[in-house]
Amino acid sequence: MARHWPYVPDHAKRTMIDLVSSYGPAVDGKRFPTPPGINWADIEILLLTPQEAKFTAGSVSQSYTFAAVGLADKRNTKRPRAEWRMLRTYAENPEPDAYYKLPYRENLKVDISNFRQWLKGFFGLPGDPLKPFKTGLWLPRFKIRADY
């Protein structure tokens, strides 16, 4: 028999998730060396190729492939996971068109949630990396663009 959690208001759930995710380990142990005092507005992601991106936080800058940050598909390691594909979509399309270019999937909300969790874990920053611009639609709080 499954146990049900007691009712917890949504704002309390979000607060708990933010606290846990900002102090928990990064996905697959990959974490960017984010300097202290950085917030989401100080983060810049530049896609150099569809498989590689340069991440910058303040004065720290490093390039990674999708596999190096733990976003390779487990079944086919030459394919990126949905989080990397979202990163590419946001980088290749100017705001606010990027959200509309995401492929329609029934689990898009789950993919957005996983994307948020990966960003928080990778950069080790609290708070939401995505800002709402319409009901149920989000855009990044950080700078992102493609250079290819």
GROMACS .gro file of C-alpha atoms in nm:
model
  148
    1MET     CA    1   0.000   0.000   0.000
    2ALA     CA    2   0.142   0.338  -0.100
    3ARG     CA    3   0.184   0.600   0.169
    4HIS     CA    4   0.061   0.948   0.092
    5TRP     CA    5   0.242   1.259   0.207
    6PRO     CA    6   0.047   1.506   0.413
    7TYR     CA    7  -0.076   1.815   0.233
    8VAL     CA    8   0.200   2.072   0.186
    9PRO     CA    9   0.124   2.406   0.018
   10ASP     CA   10   0.293   2.467  -0.319
   11HIS     CA   11   0.498   2.763  -0.192
   12ALA     CA   12   0.639   2.544   0.087
   13LYS     CA   13   0.725   2.267  -0.163
   14ARG     CA   14   0.909   2.516  -0.387
   15THR     CA   15   1.103   2.650  -0.089
   16MET     CA   16   1.203   2.299   0.019
   17ILE     CA   17   1.305   2.206  -0.336
   18ASP     CA   18   1.517   2.524  -0.367
   19LEU     CA   19   1.689   2.454  -0.035
   20VAL     CA   20   1.759   2.090  -0.110
   21SER     CA   21   1.868   2.146  -0.471
   22SER     CA   22   2.105   2.429  -0.391
   23TYR     CA   23   2.294   2.224  -0.134
   24GLY     CA   24   2.269   1.880  -0.292
   25PRO     CA   25   2.526   1.725  -0.523
   26ALA     CA   26   2.520   1.807  -0.891
   27VAL     CA   27   2.373   1.561  -1.136
   28ASP     CA   28   2.630   1.289  -1.208
   29GLY     CA   29   2.878   1.480  -0.987
   30LYS     CA   30   2.946   1.746  -1.253
   31ARG     CA   31   2.956   2.092  -1.104
   32PHE     CA   32   3.076   2.422  -1.246
   33PRO     CA   33   3.321   2.610  -1.020
   34THR     CA   34   3.081   2.900  -0.962
   35PRO     CA   35   3.248   3.178  -0.760
   36PRO     CA   36   3.067   3.311  -0.453
   37GLY     CA   37   2.834   3.608  -0.493
   38ILE     CA   38   2.708   3.504  -0.838
   39ASN     CA   39   2.337   3.499  -0.924
   40TRP     CA   40   2.149   3.377  -1.231
   41ALA     CA   41   2.182   3.713  -1.410
   42ASP     CA   42   2.565   3.674  -1.396
   43ILE     CA   43   2.560   3.339  -1.579
   44GLU     CA   44   2.629   3.329  -1.953
   45ILE     CA   45   2.607   3.022  -2.174
   46LEU     CA   46   2.748   3.036  -2.526
   47LEU     CA   47   2.694   2.735  -2.750
   48LEU     CA   48   3.008   2.692  -2.961
   49THR     CA   49   2.871   2.390  -3.151
   50PRO     CA   50   2.555   2.184  -3.110
   51GLN     CA   51   2.760   1.949  -2.886
   52GLU     CA   52   2.975   2.198  -2.690
   53ALA     CA   53   2.907   2.507  -2.480
   54LYS     CA   54   3.115   2.765  -2.296
   55PHE     CA   55   2.981   2.840  -1.949
   56THR     CA   56   3.075   3.167  -1.777
   57ALA     CA   57   3.001   3.278  -1.422
   58GLY     CA   58   3.166   3.604  -1.329
   59SER     CA   59   3.535   3.569  -1.418
   60VAL     CA   60   3.528   3.186  -1.442
   61SER     CA   61   3.479   3.039  -1.787
   62GLN     CA   62   3.498   2.676  -1.904
   63SER     CA   63   3.388   2.477  -2.208
   64TYR     CA   64   3.216   2.139  -2.186
   65THR     CA   65   3.050   1.893  -2.421
   66PHE     CA   66   2.709   1.758  -2.330
   67ALA     CA   67   2.870   1.427  -2.233
   68ALA     CA   68   3.122   1.600  -2.004
   69VAL     CA   69   2.844   1.758  -1.797
   70GLY     CA   70   2.655   1.431  -1.765
   71LEU     CA   71   2.387   1.501  -2.024
   72ALA     CA   72   2.453   1.211  -2.260
   73ASP     CA   73   2.162   0.973  -2.313
   74LYS     CA   74   2.226   0.652  -2.121
   75ARG     CA   75   2.096   0.433  -2.405
   76ASN     CA   76   2.293   0.610  -2.679
   77THR     CA   77   2.583   0.818  -2.546
   78LYS     CA   78   2.619   1.003  -2.878
   79ARG     CA   79   2.278   1.165  -2.820
   80PRO     CA   80   2.216   1.444  -2.567
   81ARG     CA   81   1.941   1.424  -2.307
   82ALA     CA   82   1.638   1.656  -2.314
   83GLU     CA   83   1.813   1.911  -2.088
   84TRP     CA   84   2.085   1.975  -2.349
   85ARG     CA   85   1.829   1.992  -2.627
   86MET     CA   86   1.642   2.259  -2.427
   87LEU     CA   87   1.968   2.448  -2.376
   88ARG     CA   88   2.022   2.443  -2.754
   89THR     CA   89   1.666   2.556  -2.825
   90TYR     CA   90   1.694   2.850  -2.586
   91ALA     CA   91   2.035   2.943  -2.733
   92GLU     CA   92   1.939   2.914  -3.100
   93ASN     CA   93   1.614   3.113  -3.076
   94PRO     CA   94   1.576   3.468  -2.944
   95GLU     CA   95   1.333   3.536  -2.661
   96PRO     CA   96   1.042   3.480  -2.638
   97ASP     CA   97   1.034   3.253  -2.944
   98ALA     CA   98   1.258   2.993  -2.778
   99TYR     CA   99   0.983   2.852  -2.565
  100TYR     CA  100   0.757   2.803  -2.865
  101LYS     CA  101   1.035   2.620  -3.051
  102LEU     CA  102   1.056   2.348  -2.783
  103PRO     CA  103   0.917   2.029  -2.934
  104TYR     CA  104   0.564   1.956  -2.815
  105ARG     CA  105   0.568   1.663  -2.579
  106GLU     CA  106   0.320   1.553  -2.320
  107ASN     CA  107   0.598   1.552  -2.060
  108LEU     CA  108   0.737   1.896  -2.149
  109LYS     CA  109   0.660   2.017  -1.796
  110VAL     CA  110   0.868   1.730  -1.656
  111ASP     CA  111   1.150   1.814  -1.899
  112ILE     CA  112   1.141   2.180  -1.788
  113SER     CA  113   1.157   2.067  -1.425
  114ASN     CA  114   1.455   1.839  -1.499
  115PHE     CA  115   1.622   2.126  -1.690
  116ARG     CA  116   1.581   2.352  -1.383
  117GLN     CA  117   1.721   2.086  -1.151
  118TRP     CA  118   2.020   2.025  -1.377
  119LEU     CA  119   2.099   2.399  -1.398
  120LYS     CA  120   2.073   2.440  -1.020
  121GLY     CA  121   2.293   2.137  -0.958
  122PHE     CA  122   2.550   2.227  -1.224
  123PHE     CA  123   2.597   2.588  -1.113
  124GLY     CA  124   2.519   2.528  -0.743
  125LEU     CA  125   2.296   2.834  -0.730
  126PRO     CA  126   1.971   2.869  -0.534
  127GLY     CA  127   1.653   3.010  -0.681
  128ASP     CA  128   1.478   2.949  -1.007
  129PRO     CA  129   1.694   2.973  -1.323
  130LEU     CA  130   1.380   3.028  -1.534
  131LYS     CA  131   1.140   3.321  -1.516
  132PRO     CA  132   0.775   3.301  -1.615
  133PHE     CA  133   0.668   3.524  -1.904
  134LYS     CA  134   0.318   3.382  -1.948
  135THR     CA  135   0.115   3.133  -1.751
  136GLY     CA  136   0.296   2.800  -1.779
  137LEU     CA  137   0.575   2.938  -2.002
  138TRP     CA  138   0.931   3.015  -1.890
  139LEU     CA  139   1.242   3.192  -2.018
  140PRO     CA  140   1.596   3.182  -1.876
  141ARG     CA  141   1.713   3.432  -1.614
  142PHE     CA  142   2.067   3.392  -1.751
  143LYS     CA  143   2.222   3.501  -2.081
  144ILE     CA  144   2.226   3.234  -2.348
  145ARG     CA  145   2.308   3.238  -2.720
  146ALA     CA  146   2.453   3.024  -2.996
  147ASP     CA  147   2.769   3.117  -3.186
  148TYR     CA  148   2.761   2.876  -3.481
   0.00000   0.00000   0.00000
